[in-house]
mmCIF file of C-alpha atoms in Angstrom:
data_model
loop_
_atom_site.group_PDB
_atom_site.id
_atom_site.type_symbol
_atom_site.label_atom_id
_atom_site.label_comp_id
_atom_site.label_asym_id
_atom_site.label_seq_id
_atom_site.Cartn_x
_atom_site.Cartn_y
_atom_site.Cartn_z
ATOM 1 C CA MET A 1 -85.912 -1.958 34.943
ATOM 2 C CA PHE A 2 -86.506 1.729 35.630
ATOM 3 C CA THR A 3 -89.676 2.494 37.536
ATOM 4 C CA PRO A 4 -89.421 5.798 39.500
ATOM 5 C CA ALA A 5 -90.373 9.076 37.837
ATOM 6 C CA ILE A 6 -87.702 11.696 37.199
ATOM 7 C CA ALA A 7 -88.661 15.315 37.653
ATOM 8 C CA ASN A 8 -86.493 18.034 36.151
ATOM 9 C CA ALA A 9 -87.097 21.669 37.082
ATOM 10 C CA ALA A 10 -85.203 22.794 33.977
ATOM 11 C CA PRO A 11 -85.497 21.634 30.356
ATOM 12 C CA VAL A 12 -82.888 19.111 29.292
ATOM 13 C CA LYS A 13 -80.620 20.889 26.801
ATOM 14 C CA ASN A 14 -77.334 19.005 27.268
ATOM 15 C CA VAL A 15 -76.257 15.819 25.499
ATOM 16 C CA VAL A 16 -73.096 13.760 25.950
ATOM 17 C CA LEU A 17 -72.291 11.183 23.251
ATOM 18 C CA VAL A 18 -70.145 8.103 23.962
ATOM 19 C CA HIS A 19 -68.693 6.045 21.107
ATOM 20 C CA GLY A 20 -68.035 2.325 21.096
ATOM 21 C CA ALA A 21 -65.094 0.083 20.295
ATOM 22 C CA PHE A 22 -63.148 0.282 17.022
ATOM 23 C CA ALA A 23 -64.358 3.873 16.461
ATOM 24 C CA ASP A 24 -63.906 7.363 17.868
ATOM 25 C CA GLY A 25 -66.073 10.341 18.623
ATOM 26 C CA ALA A 26 -65.868 11.741 15.077
ATOM 27 C CA GLY A 27 -68.493 9.220 14.007
ATOM 28 C CA TRP A 28 -71.063 11.217 15.951
ATOM 29 C CA LEU A 29 -70.703 14.255 13.641
ATOM 30 C CA GLY A 30 -74.105 13.829 11.991
ATOM 31 C CA VAL A 31 -75.893 13.390 15.329
ATOM 32 C CA TYR A 32 -73.958 16.369 16.722
ATOM 33 C CA GLU A 33 -75.024 18.563 13.804
ATOM 34 C CA GLU A 34 -78.663 17.483 14.057
ATOM 35 C CA LEU A 35 -78.793 18.217 17.783
ATOM 36 C CA THR A 36 -76.959 21.528 17.715
ATOM 37 C CA LYS A 37 -79.382 22.740 15.018
ATOM 38 C CA ARG A 38 -82.165 21.979 17.489
ATOM 39 C CA GLY A 39 -80.540 24.052 20.227
ATOM 40 C CA TYR A 40 -78.792 21.365 22.244
ATOM 41 C CA GLN A 41 -75.353 21.731 23.790
ATOM 42 C CA VAL A 42 -73.497 18.584 22.752
ATOM 43 C CA LYS A 43 -70.208 17.138 23.960
ATOM 44 C CA VAL A 44 -68.475 14.072 22.535
ATOM 45 C CA VAL A 45 -66.409 11.727 24.697
ATOM 46 C CA GLN A 46 -63.178 10.305 23.292
ATOM 47 C CA ASN A 47 -62.864 6.926 24.994
ATOM 48 C CA PRO A 48 -59.325 5.583 25.353
ATOM 49 C CA LEU A 49 -60.769 2.029 25.147
ATOM 50 C CA THR A 50 -58.064 0.857 27.529
ATOM 51 C CA SER A 51 -60.417 -0.255 30.323
ATOM 52 C CA LEU A 52 -63.964 0.258 31.533
ATOM 53 C CA ASP A 53 -62.690 2.464 34.350
ATOM 54 C CA ASP A 54 -60.752 4.654 31.919
ATOM 55 C CA ASP A 55 -63.745 5.087 29.618
ATOM 56 C CA VAL A 56 -66.038 5.880 32.544
ATOM 57 C CA ALA A 57 -63.514 8.448 33.784
ATOM 58 C CA ALA A 58 -63.439 10.083 30.334
ATOM 59 C CA THR A 59 -67.233 10.245 30.351
ATOM 60 C CA ASN A 60 -67.463 11.612 33.881
ATOM 61 C CA ARG A 61 -64.943 14.291 32.964
ATOM 62 C CA LEU A 62 -67.412 15.729 30.442
ATOM 63 C CA LEU A 63 -70.471 15.143 32.626
ATOM 64 C CA ASP A 64 -68.826 17.212 35.354
ATOM 65 C CA LEU A 65 -68.706 20.148 32.919
ATOM 66 C CA GLN A 66 -72.422 20.107 32.090
ATOM 67 C CA ASN A 67 -74.486 23.035 33.400
ATOM 68 C CA GLY A 68 -77.690 21.103 33.960
ATOM 69 C CA PRO A 69 -79.557 17.852 33.310
ATOM 70 C CA THR A 70 -78.037 15.795 30.519
ATOM 71 C CA ILE A 71 -79.002 12.973 28.168
ATOM 72 C CA LEU A 72 -76.184 10.411 28.078
ATOM 73 C CA VAL A 73 -75.949 8.420 24.840
ATOM 74 C CA GLY A 74 -73.865 5.321 24.110
ATOM 75 C CA HIS A 75 -73.243 3.257 20.984
ATOM 76 C CA SER A 76 -72.278 -0.438 21.225
ATOM 77 C CA TRP A 77 -69.570 -0.762 23.927
ATOM 78 C CA GLY A 78 -70.504 2.804 24.841
ATOM 79 C CA GLY A 79 -73.692 1.321 26.280
ATOM 80 C CA THR A 80 -71.655 -0.435 28.946
ATOM 81 C CA VAL A 81 -69.870 2.841 29.640
ATOM 82 C CA ILE A 82 -73.084 4.851 30.060
ATOM 83 C CA THR A 83 -74.587 2.095 32.210
ATOM 84 C CA GLU A 84 -71.728 2.557 34.673
ATOM 85 C CA ALA A 85 -71.259 6.322 34.301
ATOM 86 C CA GLY A 86 -74.955 7.173 34.074
ATOM 87 C CA VAL A 87 -75.403 7.258 37.851
ATOM 88 C CA HIS A 88 -73.739 10.686 37.650
ATOM 89 C CA PRO A 89 -76.160 13.204 39.225
ATOM 90 C CA LYS A 90 -76.352 15.331 36.065
ATOM 91 C CA VAL A 91 -77.649 12.427 33.943
ATOM 92 C CA ALA A 92 -81.409 12.658 33.448
ATOM 93 C CA GLY A 93 -81.837 9.847 30.925
ATOM 94 C CA LEU A 94 -79.999 7.264 28.847
ATOM 95 C CA VAL A 95 -80.130 6.487 25.127
ATOM 96 C CA TYR A 96 -78.708 3.153 23.929
ATOM 97 C CA VAL A 97 -77.754 2.999 20.227
ATOM 98 C CA SER A 98 -77.431 -0.700 19.289
ATOM 99 C CA ALA A 99 -75.718 -0.823 22.642
ATOM 100 C CA LEU A 100 -74.827 -3.124 25.496
ATOM 101 C CA SER A 101 -76.538 -2.725 28.869
ATOM 102 C CA PRO A 102 -75.226 -5.060 31.574
ATOM 103 C CA ASP A 103 -76.581 -5.091 35.101
ATOM 104 C CA ALA A 104 -74.513 -4.326 38.171
ATOM 105 C CA GLY A 105 -72.363 -7.353 38.983
ATOM 106 C CA GLU A 106 -72.451 -8.557 35.364
ATOM 107 C CA THR A 107 -69.761 -8.346 32.711
ATOM 108 C CA THR A 108 -70.234 -7.162 29.155
ATOM 109 C CA ALA A 109 -69.183 -10.586 27.881
ATOM 110 C CA GLN A 110 -72.077 -12.222 29.749
ATOM 111 C CA GLN A 111 -74.575 -10.339 27.576
ATOM 112 C CA TYR A 112 -73.706 -12.585 24.631
ATOM 113 C CA ASP A 113 -74.538 -15.826 26.476
ATOM 114 C CA GLY A 114 -77.323 -17.811 24.846
ATOM 115 C CA PHE A 115 -77.507 -15.729 21.670
ATOM 116 C CA ALA A 116 -76.511 -16.551 18.122
ATOM 117 C CA PRO A 117 -72.946 -15.903 16.973
ATOM 118 C CA THR A 118 -72.226 -13.126 14.468
ATOM 119 C CA PRO A 119 -69.964 -14.747 11.845
ATOM 120 C CA GLU A 120 -69.667 -11.606 9.706
ATOM 121 C CA PHE A 121 -68.227 -9.589 12.608
ATOM 122 C CA VAL A 122 -64.659 -10.892 12.874
ATOM 123 C CA LEU A 123 -62.082 -9.671 15.389
ATOM 124 C CA GLU A 124 -58.308 -9.962 15.378
ATOM 125 C CA ILE A 125 -56.804 -9.933 18.878
ATOM 126 C CA GLY A 126 -53.113 -9.143 19.319
ATOM 127 C CA GLU A 127 -50.675 -10.577 21.812
ATOM 128 C CA ASP A 128 -51.202 -7.467 23.943
ATOM 129 C CA GLY A 129 -54.908 -8.282 24.303
ATOM 130 C CA PHE A 130 -56.216 -5.429 22.139
ATOM 131 C CA GLY A 131 -58.704 -6.262 19.399
ATOM 132 C CA PHE A 132 -59.493 -4.808 15.979
ATOM 133 C CA VAL A 133 -62.244 -5.654 13.512
ATOM 134 C CA LYS A 134 -60.541 -7.637 10.762
ATOM 135 C CA PRO A 135 -59.959 -5.029 8.019
ATOM 136 C CA ASP A 136 -61.158 -7.140 5.090
ATOM 137 C CA LYS A 137 -64.372 -7.912 7.018
ATOM 138 C CA PHE A 138 -64.941 -4.390 8.340
ATOM 139 C CA LYS A 139 -67.510 -3.174 5.839
ATOM 140 C CA GLN A 140 -69.425 -6.451 5.833
ATOM 141 C CA GLY A 141 -69.519 -6.768 9.631
ATOM 142 C CA PHE A 142 -69.535 -3.180 10.879
ATOM 143 C CA ALA A 143 -70.709 -0.722 8.228
ATOM 144 C CA HIS A 144 -72.228 -2.283 5.119
ATOM 145 C CA ASP A 145 -74.348 0.820 4.447
ATOM 146 C CA VAL A 146 -71.506 3.335 4.030
ATOM 147 C CA SER A 147 -69.494 3.831 0.855
ATOM 148 C CA ASP A 148 -66.504 1.632 0.105
ATOM 149 C CA GLU A 149 -64.244 4.635 0.598
ATOM 150 C CA GLN A 150 -65.709 5.522 3.983
ATOM 151 C CA ALA A 151 -65.603 1.907 5.138
ATOM 152 C CA ALA A 152 -61.948 1.674 4.122
ATOM 153 C CA PHE A 153 -61.120 4.810 6.104
ATOM 154 C CA MET A 154 -63.047 3.561 9.139
ATOM 155 C CA ALA A 155 -61.233 0.224 8.974
ATOM 156 C CA ASP A 156 -57.836 1.889 8.663
ATOM 157 C CA SER A 157 -58.481 4.425 11.450
ATOM 158 C CA GLN A 158 -60.197 2.137 13.960
ATOM 159 C CA ILE A 159 -59.182 2.266 17.613
ATOM 160 C CA PRO A 160 -58.594 -1.142 19.205
ATOM 161 C CA ILE A 161 -60.173 -2.013 22.532
ATOM 162 C CA ASN A 162 -58.537 -3.823 25.414
ATOM 163 C CA MET A 163 -60.576 -7.024 25.274
ATOM 164 C CA SER A 164 -60.212 -7.534 29.025
ATOM 165 C CA ALA A 165 -62.738 -4.691 29.434
ATOM 166 C CA PHE A 166 -65.457 -7.124 28.375
ATOM 167 C CA GLY A 167 -64.667 -9.199 31.456
ATOM 168 C CA THR A 168 -64.982 -6.332 33.961
ATOM 169 C CA LYS A 169 -67.959 -6.508 36.312
ATOM 170 C CA LEU A 170 -70.038 -3.353 36.530
ATOM 171 C CA LYS A 171 -70.508 -1.664 39.884
ATOM 172 C CA ASN A 172 -73.597 0.287 38.808
ATOM 173 C CA ALA A 173 -76.514 -0.065 36.417
ATOM 174 C CA ALA A 174 -77.798 3.441 35.756
ATOM 175 C CA TRP A 175 -80.833 2.117 33.868
ATOM 176 C CA ARG A 176 -82.226 0.934 37.203
ATOM 177 C CA SER A 177 -82.648 4.541 38.346
ATOM 178 C CA LYS A 178 -82.754 6.538 35.071
ATOM 179 C CA PRO A 179 -85.277 6.268 32.208
ATOM 180 C CA SER A 180 -83.918 4.710 29.012
ATOM 181 C CA TRP A 181 -84.486 4.729 25.267
ATOM 182 C CA ALA A 182 -82.994 2.357 22.691
ATOM 183 C CA VAL A 183 -82.388 2.651 18.960
ATOM 184 C CA ILE A 184 -81.729 -0.730 17.335
ATOM 185 C CA ALA A 185 -80.317 -1.254 13.838
ATOM 186 C CA THR A 186 -82.210 -4.097 12.192
ATOM 187 C CA GLU A 187 -79.248 -5.108 9.986
ATOM 188 C CA ASP A 188 -76.670 -4.963 12.776
ATOM 189 C CA LYS A 189 -74.073 -7.705 12.189
ATOM 190 C CA ALA A 190 -72.143 -7.139 15.425
ATOM 191 C CA PHE A 191 -74.966 -8.382 17.666
ATOM 192 C CA ASP A 192 -77.707 -10.967 17.309
ATOM 193 C CA GLN A 193 -81.008 -9.093 16.884
ATOM 194 C CA ALA A 194 -82.564 -11.133 19.666
ATOM 195 C CA MET A 195 -79.748 -10.016 21.969
ATOM 196 C CA LEU A 196 -80.315 -6.330 21.202
ATOM 197 C CA VAL A 197 -84.054 -6.616 21.780
ATOM 198 C CA HIS A 198 -83.581 -8.651 24.962
ATOM 199 C CA MET A 199 -81.212 -6.080 26.443
ATOM 200 C CA ALA A 200 -83.461 -3.143 25.557
ATOM 201 C CA GLU A 201 -86.569 -4.849 26.924
ATOM 202 C CA ARG A 202 -84.819 -5.891 30.123
ATOM 203 C CA ILE A 203 -83.945 -2.286 30.967
ATOM 204 C CA GLY A 204 -87.435 -1.064 30.145
ATOM 205 C CA ALA A 205 -86.266 1.130 27.284
ATOM 206 C CA LYS A 206 -88.607 2.717 24.779
ATOM 207 C CA ILE A 207 -87.440 0.973 21.587
ATOM 208 C CA THR A 208 -87.105 2.406 18.089
ATOM 209 C CA LYS A 209 -85.962 0.115 15.274
ATOM 210 C CA VAL A 210 -84.258 1.530 12.189
ATOM 211 C CA SER A 211 -82.919 -0.075 9.046
ATOM 212 C CA GLY A 212 -79.142 0.119 9.218
ATOM 213 C CA SER A 213 -75.816 -1.478 10.055
ATOM 214 C CA HIS A 214 -73.871 -1.397 13.312
ATOM 215 C CA ALA A 215 -72.633 1.991 12.076
ATOM 216 C CA LEU A 216 -76.113 3.503 12.548
ATOM 217 C CA PHE A 217 -74.525 6.216 14.694
ATOM 218 C CA ILE A 218 -73.185 7.499 11.366
ATOM 219 C CA THR A 219 -75.816 6.413 8.851
ATOM 220 C CA ARG A 220 -79.022 7.058 10.833
ATOM 221 C CA ALA A 221 -78.065 10.302 12.533
ATOM 222 C CA LYS A 222 -81.473 11.951 12.154
ATOM 223 C CA GLU A 223 -83.385 9.058 13.703
ATOM 224 C CA ILE A 224 -80.943 8.903 16.609
ATOM 225 C CA ALA A 225 -81.207 12.665 17.112
ATOM 226 C CA ASP A 226 -84.996 12.339 17.021
ATOM 227 C CA THR A 227 -84.875 9.794 19.857
ATOM 228 C CA ILE A 228 -82.512 11.957 21.921
ATOM 229 C CA ASP A 229 -84.785 14.945 21.298
ATOM 230 C CA GLU A 230 -87.818 12.907 22.384
ATOM 231 C CA ALA A 231 -86.033 11.799 25.556
ATOM 232 C CA ALA A 232 -84.951 15.333 26.432
ATOM 233 C CA LYS A 233 -88.375 16.837 25.835
ATOM 234 C CA SER A 234 -90.108 14.061 27.747
ATOM 235 C CA LEU A 235 -87.891 14.502 30.788
ATOM 236 C CA GLY A 236 -87.909 18.281 30.618
ATOM 237 C CA SER A 237 -91.695 18.360 30.707
ATOM 238 C CA LYS A 238 -92.052 16.337 33.899
#
């Protein structure tokens, strides 16, 4: 859990958004628009989803380009990515959006231990070890609060993740040295609610709960932007 205070000489005006598995950065469009209207400079990572190291490298590539302190935001699997990448010196704070947050030395898969299964979130894993959300279960398990047409497009354009990434131990846990916020979707079918709350509480995050599916990064853009804005203003005023 984060305890030290962070002091920023400059206001935090940069945001980097990290998507999760089975999606790409385009899902952040609503959050991007909300934040840019408020004067933030926003960059969106495109994770290859081939390994944790590859996704962290993609994130660090954009963090290196930032011109000052930055809020790093991750959805779902993106939470694991920001937990590892968030030790970057330009990261001032972390925002977890229905996201995973392992500790150093833990794997992502371990976070599920002891929590209820999610029968509506069904994966299909190929012989090459890459997994998709089963298309005919996609809306039910991933995005029940988008239109049928949008859910169909999301299902047909999803990016598979190398499932071995869930077994990779983290080297760093940025939430131990950076302040954290969490937005949790109360109708998320990809994670047990108790698991999401447990992870957020363990890292000492300030928690906001919103009604929404696992696709809250699309459907609850304003609330997510509000949390990012709160984090940036809080850190910039220290």
